[in-house]
CSV table of C-alpha atoms in Angstrom, one decimal:
chain,number,residue,atom,x,y,z
A,1,UNK,CA,-16.9,46.7,-10.0
A,2,UNK,CA,-13.1,47.1,-9.6
A,3,UNK,CA,-10.9,48.1,-12.5
A,4,UNK,CA,-8.5,45.3,-13.0
A,5,UNK,CA,-5.6,47.8,-13.2
A,6,UNK,CA,-6.1,48.5,-9.5
A,7,UNK,CA,-5.0,45.0,-8.6
A,8,UNK,CA,-1.3,45.5,-8.6
A,9,UNK,CA,0.7,42.4,-7.4
A,10,UNK,CA,3.9,44.5,-7.3
A,11,UNK,CA,2.6,46.6,-4.4
A,12,UNK,CA,4.8,45.3,-1.6
A,13,UNK,CA,3.7,48.0,0.9
A,14,UNK,CA,0.2,46.5,0.8
A,15,UNK,CA,1.4,42.9,0.6
A,16,UNK,CA,3.5,43.1,3.8
A,17,UNK,CA,1.7,45.7,5.8
A,18,UNK,CA,0.8,43.1,8.3
A,19,UNK,CA,4.4,42.1,8.9
A,20,UNK,CA,6.7,44.1,11.1
A,21,UNK,CA,10.4,44.6,10.2
A,22,UNK,CA,11.6,41.7,12.3
A,23,UNK,CA,9.1,39.3,10.8
A,24,UNK,CA,9.9,40.5,7.3
A,25,UNK,CA,13.6,39.8,7.9
A,26,UNK,CA,12.9,36.4,9.2
A,27,UNK,CA,10.7,35.6,6.1
A,28,UNK,CA,13.6,36.8,3.9
A,29,UNK,CA,16.0,34.4,5.8
A,30,UNK,CA,13.7,31.4,5.4
A,31,UNK,CA,13.1,31.9,1.7
A,32,UNK,CA,16.8,32.4,1.2
A,33,UNK,CA,17.3,28.9,2.6
A,34,UNK,CA,14.5,27.5,0.5
A,35,UNK,CA,16.1,29.0,-2.6
A,36,UNK,CA,18.7,26.2,-2.3
A,37,UNK,CA,17.4,22.6,-2.9
A,38,UNK,CA,20.5,21.1,-1.3
A,39,UNK,CA,20.1,23.2,1.9
A,40,UNK,CA,16.3,22.3,2.1
A,41,UNK,CA,17.2,18.6,1.7
A,42,UNK,CA,19.9,18.8,4.4
A,43,UNK,CA,17.7,20.9,6.7
A,44,UNK,CA,14.7,18.5,6.6
A,45,UNK,CA,16.9,15.5,7.2
A,46,UNK,CA,18.5,17.3,10.2
A,47,UNK,CA,15.2,18.2,11.7
A,48,UNK,CA,13.9,14.7,11.3
A,49,UNK,CA,16.9,13.3,13.1
A,50,UNK,CA,16.7,15.9,15.8
A,51,UNK,CA,13.1,15.0,16.6
A,52,UNK,CA,13.9,11.3,16.4
A,53,UNK,CA,16.7,11.8,19.0
A,54,UNK,CA,14.3,14.0,21.0
A,55,UNK,CA,16.6,17.0,20.9
A,56,UNK,CA,15.1,20.2,22.3
A,57,UNK,CA,14.5,22.0,19.0
A,58,UNK,CA,10.7,22.4,19.1
A,59,UNK,CA,10.9,26.0,20.1
A,60,UNK,CA,13.3,26.8,17.3
A,61,UNK,CA,11.1,25.1,14.7
A,62,UNK,CA,8.0,26.8,16.1
A,63,UNK,CA,9.5,30.2,15.9
A,64,UNK,CA,10.8,29.8,12.3
A,65,UNK,CA,9.4,27.4,9.8
A,66,UNK,CA,6.2,26.6,11.7
A,67,UNK,CA,5.5,30.3,12.3
A,68,UNK,CA,5.9,31.0,8.6
A,69,UNK,CA,3.5,28.4,7.4
A,70,UNK,CA,1.2,27.4,10.3
A,71,UNK,CA,-1.3,29.3,12.4
A,72,UNK,CA,-0.6,27.5,15.7
A,73,UNK,CA,-0.8,24.1,17.4
A,74,UNK,CA,-4.5,24.3,18.1
A,75,UNK,CA,-7.5,26.2,16.8
A,76,UNK,CA,-7.3,28.4,19.9
A,77,UNK,CA,-3.6,28.9,19.4
A,78,UNK,CA,-4.3,30.1,15.8
A,79,UNK,CA,-6.8,32.7,16.9
A,80,UNK,CA,-4.3,35.5,16.9
A,81,UNK,CA,-3.3,34.8,13.3
A,82,UNK,CA,-7.0,34.4,12.3
A,83,UNK,CA,-7.9,37.8,13.8
A,84,UNK,CA,-4.8,39.5,12.3
A,85,UNK,CA,-5.6,38.3,8.8
A,86,UNK,CA,-9.2,39.2,9.4
A,87,UNK,CA,-8.3,42.8,10.1
A,88,UNK,CA,-7.1,42.9,6.5
A,89,UNK,CA,-10.3,41.3,5.3
A,90,UNK,CA,-8.6,37.9,4.6
A,91,UNK,CA,-10.2,34.8,5.8
A,92,UNK,CA,-8.6,31.7,7.2
A,93,UNK,CA,-9.3,28.1,6.1
A,94,UNK,CA,-8.3,26.0,9.1
A,95,UNK,CA,-6.5,22.9,7.9
A,96,UNK,CA,-5.8,20.3,10.5
A,97,UNK,CA,-2.4,19.2,9.1
A,98,UNK,CA,-1.7,16.2,11.3
A,99,UNK,CA,-1.0,12.9,9.4
A,100,UNK,CA,-2.1,10.4,12.0
A,101,UNK,CA,-1.9,6.7,12.3
A,102,UNK,CA,-4.1,4.6,10.0
A,103,UNK,CA,-6.6,3.3,12.5
A,104,UNK,CA,-10.1,4.0,13.8
A,105,UNK,CA,-8.8,5.9,16.8
A,106,UNK,CA,-6.9,8.3,14.7
A,107,UNK,CA,-9.7,8.6,12.1
A,108,UNK,CA,-12.3,9.4,14.9
A,109,UNK,CA,-9.9,12.0,16.4
A,110,UNK,CA,-9.5,13.7,13.1
A,111,UNK,CA,-13.2,13.7,12.4
A,112,UNK,CA,-13.8,15.3,15.8
A,113,UNK,CA,-11.2,18.0,15.1
A,114,UNK,CA,-12.7,18.8,11.7
A,115,UNK,CA,-16.1,19.2,13.4
A,116,UNK,CA,-14.4,21.8,15.7
A,117,UNK,CA,-13.2,23.7,12.6
A,118,UNK,CA,-16.8,23.7,11.3
A,119,UNK,CA,-18.2,25.1,14.5
A,120,UNK,CA,-15.4,27.7,14.6
A,121,UNK,CA,-16.3,28.7,11.1
A,122,UNK,CA,-20.0,29.0,12.1
A,123,UNK,CA,-19.0,31.4,14.9
A,124,UNK,CA,-16.3,33.4,13.2
A,125,UNK,CA,-16.8,35.4,9.9
A,126,UNK,CA,-13.0,35.3,9.5
A,127,UNK,CA,-13.2,31.5,8.9
A,128,UNK,CA,-15.2,31.2,5.7
A,129,UNK,CA,-14.5,27.5,5.0
A,130,UNK,CA,-13.7,24.2,6.6
A,131,UNK,CA,-11.6,21.4,4.9
A,132,UNK,CA,-10.6,17.8,5.2
A,133,UNK,CA,-8.8,15.1,3.4
A,134,UNK,CA,-10.3,11.6,3.0
A,135,UNK,CA,-7.0,10.0,3.9
A,136,UNK,CA,-7.4,11.7,7.3
A,137,UNK,CA,-10.5,9.6,8.0
A,138,UNK,CA,-9.9,6.5,5.8
A,139,UNK,CA,-7.1,4.0,5.4
A,140,UNK,CA,-5.1,4.5,2.2
A,141,UNK,CA,-5.1,0.8,1.3
A,142,UNK,CA,-8.9,0.8,1.6
A,143,UNK,CA,-9.3,3.7,-0.7
A,144,UNK,CA,-7.0,2.1,-3.1
A,145,UNK,CA,-9.1,-1.1,-3.1
A,146,UNK,CA,-12.3,0.8,-3.6
A,147,UNK,CA,-10.7,2.9,-6.4
A,148,UNK,CA,-9.6,-0.3,-8.1
A,149,UNK,CA,-13.1,-1.8,-7.9
A,150,UNK,CA,-12.0,-4.7,-5.8
A,151,UNK,CA,-14.6,-6.9,-4.0
A,152,UNK,CA,-14.3,-5.9,-0.4
A,153,UNK,CA,-13.9,-8.5,2.4
A,154,UNK,CA,-16.4,-8.4,5.3
A,155,UNK,CA,-14.0,-6.3,7.5
A,156,UNK,CA,-13.1,-4.0,4.6
A,157,UNK,CA,-16.8,-3.5,3.9
A,158,UNK,CA,-17.3,-2.6,7.5
A,159,UNK,CA,-14.5,-0.1,7.4
A,160,UNK,CA,-15.8,1.4,4.2
A,161,UNK,CA,-19.2,1.9,5.7
A,162,UNK,CA,-17.5,3.8,8.6
A,163,UNK,CA,-15.7,6.1,6.1
A,164,UNK,CA,-19.0,6.9,4.3
A,165,UNK,CA,-20.6,7.6,7.7
A,166,UNK,CA,-17.8,10.0,8.7
A,167,UNK,CA,-18.0,11.9,5.4
A,168,UNK,CA,-21.8,12.1,5.7
A,169,UNK,CA,-21.5,13.3,9.3
A,170,UNK,CA,-19.0,16.0,8.4
A,171,UNK,CA,-21.0,17.3,5.4
A,172,UNK,CA,-24.3,17.2,7.3
A,173,UNK,CA,-22.6,19.1,10.2
A,174,UNK,CA,-21.4,21.7,7.7
A,175,UNK,CA,-24.8,22.0,6.2
A,176,UNK,CA,-26.5,22.3,9.6
A,177,UNK,CA,-24.1,25.1,10.5
A,178,UNK,CA,-24.3,26.7,7.0
A,179,UNK,CA,-20.5,26.3,6.6
A,180,UNK,CA,-18.8,25.6,3.3
A,181,UNK,CA,-16.5,22.6,3.3
A,182,UNK,CA,-13.7,21.6,0.9
A,183,UNK,CA,-12.7,17.9,0.4
A,184,UNK,CA,-9.1,17.9,-0.7
A,185,UNK,CA,-7.8,15.8,-3.6
A,186,UNK,CA,-5.7,12.6,-3.2
A,187,UNK,CA,-3.4,10.7,-5.6
A,188,UNK,CA,-5.0,9.5,-8.8
A,189,UNK,CA,-5.0,5.8,-7.6
A,190,UNK,CA,-7.2,6.9,-4.6
A,191,UNK,CA,-9.3,9.6,-6.2
A,192,UNK,CA,-12.4,7.8,-7.7
A,193,UNK,CA,-14.1,7.0,-4.4
A,194,UNK,CA,-13.3,10.6,-3.2
A,195,UNK,CA,-15.0,12.0,-6.3
A,196,UNK,CA,-18.0,9.8,-5.9
A,197,UNK,CA,-18.5,10.6,-2.2
A,198,UNK,CA,-18.1,14.3,-2.8
A,199,UNK,CA,-20.5,14.3,-5.7
A,200,UNK,CA,-23.1,12.4,-3.6
A,201,UNK,CA,-22.7,15.1,-0.8
A,202,UNK,CA,-23.1,17.9,-3.3
A,203,UNK,CA,-26.2,16.3,-4.7
A,204,UNK,CA,-27.6,16.3,-1.1
A,205,UNK,CA,-26.4,19.7,0.2
A,206,UNK,CA,-25.8,22.1,-2.7
A,207,UNK,CA,-29.4,22.6,-3.8
A,208,UNK,CA,-29.9,26.2,-2.6
A,209,UNK,CA,-26.3,27.2,-2.0
A,210,UNK,CA,-22.8,25.6,-2.3
A,211,UNK,CA,-21.9,23.8,0.9
A,212,UNK,CA,-19.6,21.0,-0.4
A,213,UNK,CA,-16.7,21.6,-2.8
A,214,UNK,CA,-14.6,19.0,-4.7
A,215,UNK,CA,-11.0,19.7,-5.5
A,216,UNK,CA,-9.9,19.6,-9.2
A,217,UNK,CA,-6.1,19.2,-9.8
A,218,UNK,CA,-5.5,20.7,-13.2
A,219,UNK,CA,-2.1,19.2,-13.7
A,220,UNK,CA,-4.0,16.0,-14.5
A,221,UNK,CA,-4.7,15.6,-18.2
A,222,UNK,CA,-8.2,14.4,-17.5
A,223,UNK,CA,-9.5,17.1,-15.1
A,224,UNK,CA,-10.8,19.7,-17.5
A,225,UNK,CA,-13.1,17.3,-19.2
A,226,UNK,CA,-14.2,15.9,-15.8
A,227,UNK,CA,-15.0,19.4,-14.7
A,228,UNK,CA,-17.2,19.9,-17.7
A,229,UNK,CA,-18.9,16.5,-17.4
A,230,UNK,CA,-19.5,17.1,-13.6
A,231,UNK,CA,-21.1,20.4,-14.4
A,232,UNK,CA,-23.4,18.9,-17.0
A,233,UNK,CA,-24.6,16.3,-14.5
A,234,UNK,CA,-25.0,18.9,-11.8
A,235,UNK,CA,-27.2,21.0,-14.1
A,236,UNK,CA,-29.3,18.0,-14.9
A,237,UNK,CA,-29.7,17.1,-11.3
A,238,UNK,CA,-30.3,20.6,-10.1
A,239,UNK,CA,-27.4,21.5,-7.8
A,240,UNK,CA,-24.5,24.0,-7.6
A,241,UNK,CA,-21.1,22.5,-8.4
A,242,UNK,CA,-18.6,23.6,-5.7
A,243,UNK,CA,-15.1,23.7,-7.1
A,244,UNK,CA,-11.8,24.3,-5.4
A,245,UNK,CA,-9.5,24.7,-8.4
A,246,UNK,CA,-5.7,24.0,-7.9
A,247,UNK,CA,-2.8,23.0,-10.1
A,248,UNK,CA,-1.8,19.9,-8.0
A,249,UNK,CA,0.2,18.5,-5.2
A,250,UNK,CA,1.5,15.0,-6.1
A,251,UNK,CA,3.4,15.4,-9.3
A,252,UNK,CA,6.6,13.5,-8.5
A,253,UNK,CA,4.7,10.6,-6.8
A,254,UNK,CA,2.4,10.3,-9.8
A,255,UNK,CA,5.2,10.2,-12.3
A,256,UNK,CA,7.2,7.7,-10.3
A,257,UNK,CA,4.3,5.3,-9.8
A,258,UNK,CA,3.3,5.5,-13.5
A,259,UNK,CA,6.8,4.6,-14.6
A,260,UNK,CA,7.1,1.8,-12.0
A,261,UNK,CA,3.7,0.2,-12.9
A,262,UNK,CA,4.1,0.9,-16.6
A,263,UNK,CA,1.0,3.0,-17.4
A,264,UNK,CA,0.7,6.4,-19.0
A,265,UNK,CA,1.7,9.3,-16.7
A,266,UNK,CA,-1.6,11.1,-15.8
A,267,UNK,CA,0.3,14.4,-15.3
A,268,UNK,CA,0.4,17.1,-18.0
A,269,UNK,CA,3.5,16.9,-20.2
A,270,UNK,CA,4.5,20.5,-19.5
A,271,UNK,CA,3.8,23.3,-17.0
A,272,UNK,CA,2.4,25.3,-19.9
A,273,UNK,CA,-0.2,22.6,-20.5
A,274,UNK,CA,-1.2,22.7,-16.8
A,275,UNK,CA,-1.5,26.5,-17.0
A,276,UNK,CA,-3.6,26.3,-20.2
A,277,UNK,CA,-6.0,23.8,-18.6
A,278,UNK,CA,-6.2,25.8,-15.3
A,279,UNK,CA,-7.1,29.0,-17.2
A,280,UNK,CA,-9.5,27.1,-19.5
A,281,UNK,CA,-11.2,25.8,-16.4
A,282,UNK,CA,-11.6,29.3,-15.0
A,283,UNK,CA,-13.0,30.5,-18.3
A,284,UNK,CA,-15.5,27.7,-18.4
A,285,UNK,CA,-16.6,28.3,-14.9
A,286,UNK,CA,-17.1,32.0,-15.5
A,287,UNK,CA,-19.0,31.4,-18.7
A,288,UNK,CA,-21.4,29.3,-16.7
A,289,UNK,CA,-21.0,31.2,-13.4
A,290,UNK,CA,-24.6,30.8,-12.2
A,291,UNK,CA,-24.1,27.1,-11.8
A,292,UNK,CA,-20.8,27.2,-9.9
A,293,UNK,CA,-19.2,28.2,-6.6
A,294,UNK,CA,-15.5,28.7,-7.1
A,295,UNK,CA,-12.4,28.9,-4.8
A,296,UNK,CA,-9.4,29.5,-7.1
A,297,UNK,CA,-6.4,28.2,-5.2
A,298,UNK,CA,-3.5,29.6,-7.1
A,299,UNK,CA,-0.1,31.3,-6.6
A,300,UNK,CA,0.0,32.1,-10.3
A,301,UNK,CA,-0.3,35.8,-10.9
A,302,UNK,CA,-1.7,35.4,-14.5
A,303,UNK,CA,-4.4,33.0,-13.4
A,304,UNK,CA,-5.5,35.4,-10.6
A,305,UNK,CA,-5.5,38.3,-13.0
A,306,UNK,CA,-7.6,36.3,-15.4
A,307,UNK,CA,-10.2,35.6,-12.8
A,308,UNK,CA,-10.4,39.2,-11.9
A,309,UNK,CA,-10.9,40.2,-15.5
A,310,UNK,CA,-13.6,37.6,-16.1
A,311,UNK,CA,-15.5,38.6,-13.0
A,312,UNK,CA,-15.5,42.1,-14.4
A,313,UNK,CA,-16.5,40.9,-17.8
A,314,UNK,CA,-19.5,38.9,-16.5
A,315,UNK,CA,-20.6,41.6,-14.1
A,316,UNK,CA,-19.9,39.5,-11.0
A,317,UNK,CA,-19.6,41.6,-7.8
A,318,UNK,CA,-16.1,41.5,-6.3
A,319,UNK,CA,-17.5,40.3,-3.0
A,320,UNK,CA,-19.9,37.7,-4.4
A,321,UNK,CA,-19.8,34.9,-1.8
A,322,UNK,CA,-19.5,32.2,-4.6
A,323,UNK,CA,-16.1,33.4,-5.8
A,324,UNK,CA,-13.0,33.3,-3.7
A,325,UNK,CA,-9.3,33.5,-4.2
A,326,UNK,CA,-7.0,31.5,-1.9
A,327,UNK,CA,-3.3,31.0,-1.3
A,328,UNK,CA,-1.3,29.1,1.3
A,329,UNK,CA,-0.4,30.9,4.5
A,330,UNK,CA,3.2,32.1,4.4
A,331,UNK,CA,3.3,32.4,0.6
A,332,UNK,CA,2.2,34.8,-2.1
A,333,UNK,CA,1.1,37.6,0.2
A,334,UNK,CA,1.5,40.0,-2.7
A,335,UNK,CA,-1.4,38.2,-4.4
A,336,UNK,CA,-3.6,37.7,-1.3
A,337,UNK,CA,-3.3,41.2,0.3
A,338,UNK,CA,-3.5,43.2,-3.0
A,339,UNK,CA,-6.6,41.3,-4.1
A,340,UNK,CA,-8.2,41.8,-0.7
A,341,UNK,CA,-7.5,45.5,-0.7
A,342,UNK,CA,-9.1,45.7,-4.1
A,343,UNK,CA,-12.3,44.3,-2.6
A,344,UNK,CA,-12.2,40.6,-3.6
A,345,UNK,CA,-12.9,37.6,-1.4
A,346,UNK,CA,-9.6,36.1,-0.3
A,347,UNK,CA,-8.7,33.4,2.2
A,348,UNK,CA,-5.5,31.8,3.3
A,349,UNK,CA,-5.1,28.0,3.9
A,350,UNK,CA,-4.1,28.1,7.6
A,351,UNK,CA,-2.6,24.7,8.7
A,352,UNK,CA,-2.4,24.0,12.4
A,353,UNK,CA,-1.4,21.1,14.6
A,354,UNK,CA,1.3,20.0,17.0
A,355,UNK,CA,4.8,21.0,15.7
A,356,UNK,CA,6.2,17.5,15.4
A,357,UNK,CA,3.1,16.1,13.7
A,358,UNK,CA,3.0,19.1,11.3
A,359,UNK,CA,6.6,18.4,10.1
A,360,UNK,CA,5.6,16.5,7.0
A,361,UNK,CA,3.4,19.4,5.9
A,362,UNK,CA,6.2,21.9,6.6
A,363,UNK,CA,8.8,19.8,4.6
A,364,UNK,CA,6.4,19.7,1.6
A,365,UNK,CA,6.1,23.5,1.7
A,366,UNK,CA,9.9,23.9,1.9
A,367,UNK,CA,10.4,21.5,-1.0
A,368,UNK,CA,7.6,23.0,-3.0
A,369,UNK,CA,9.2,26.4,-2.9
A,370,UNK,CA,12.4,24.9,-4.3
A,371,UNK,CA,10.7,22.8,-7.0
A,372,UNK,CA,8.1,25.3,-8.2
A,373,UNK,CA,9.9,27.3,-10.9
A,374,UNK,CA,10.7,30.8,-9.6
A,375,UNK,CA,8.6,30.6,-6.4
A,376,UNK,CA,11.3,31.1,-3.8
A,377,UNK,CA,13.0,33.7,-6.1
A,378,UNK,CA,9.8,35.6,-6.5
A,379,UNK,CA,9.1,35.6,-2.7
A,380,UNK,CA,12.7,36.7,-2.0
A,381,UNK,CA,12.5,39.6,-4.6
A,382,UNK,CA,9.3,40.9,-3.2
A,383,UNK,CA,10.4,40.7,0.5
A,384,UNK,CA,13.7,42.4,-0.4
A,385,UNK,CA,11.9,45.1,-2.3
A,386,UNK,CA,9.7,45.9,0.8
A,387,UNK,CA,12.7,45.8,3.1
A,388,UNK,CA,14.5,48.4,0.9
A,389,UNK,CA,11.4,50.5,0.6
A,390,UNK,CA,11.0,50.7,4.4
A,391,UNK,CA,14.7,51.5,4.8
A,392,UNK,CA,14.4,54.4,2.3
A,393,UNK,CA,11.6,55.9,4.3
A,394,UNK,CA,13.7,56.3,7.4
């Protein structure tokens, strides 16, 4: 077991060992820009306009914003990053971040691409998980109808059967290849059918080991109780509950919709309430650790320290395959690399896809760094500290 005091998130030498001086300076420049909400808003608008006008800016974007937050345009293009992270004992979670058209052709293409990530994971120890979003293989309006309990028309029923078939195919493929697979969360008004499908897949494939994981967004007031309820049912039915634990990704959209449609906002009233429920979820999972497989997706240092402490408390080996830490590629390297050096299982969410199609993802990352309190400032401080440390060694 590792003494928790050895996990030092202030160690910038470990955090940025994989970045050369030029890359570190580029990272500093990007986070300086993201530190300004006005600049981010202006920059994203400018990029959108440039692509619309077909201006030759792809190379610039690929060498800056895209390079910081994405692995490449294809799985093969991402291999260098996967191998580099792997050399530091950090896995990559290949995330096909293309938001395609809402039609069967696009859904089938996305399904085929996810199967490629599953097969890549089966062949490469540096890719410990696969992942997909239901909105990548199902129409948003259809999910909304199913969530609302509407009686589906004949055509909608046909389309829903295709969605169920795609989910079954992806999860069975993962099971057949012994690859763990995450199903990402959606907005609350789409989430019920996602939860039901994922639960059904866990019931099928999580008997001996965790293959399928659901995503719990703890900024929702209801999620801690749902987690506990799902665990009780999983225990009764005899399967392992796979959990990807995150704080959440749709806060502004949730609040705006709740206000517009005059129903209670499902989001926690304060960030402190979200942090409290996130940490309470970690505590509950660790108290019942034999029935869970956990991937803690968090950029919060206190939550990561808590999980380290509880793994030590309950005698769980640092490299136990059922317990992973995860952060987004391009962010929080001080957490990822220091945890990995201490012997814990760590993975980076590694988005990939054509530059233009990945823009919505990139814009969300830029906006997230300006909206999450202190995120860009923290990144800037750490990178600056490492630049100064390297300069002092010359």
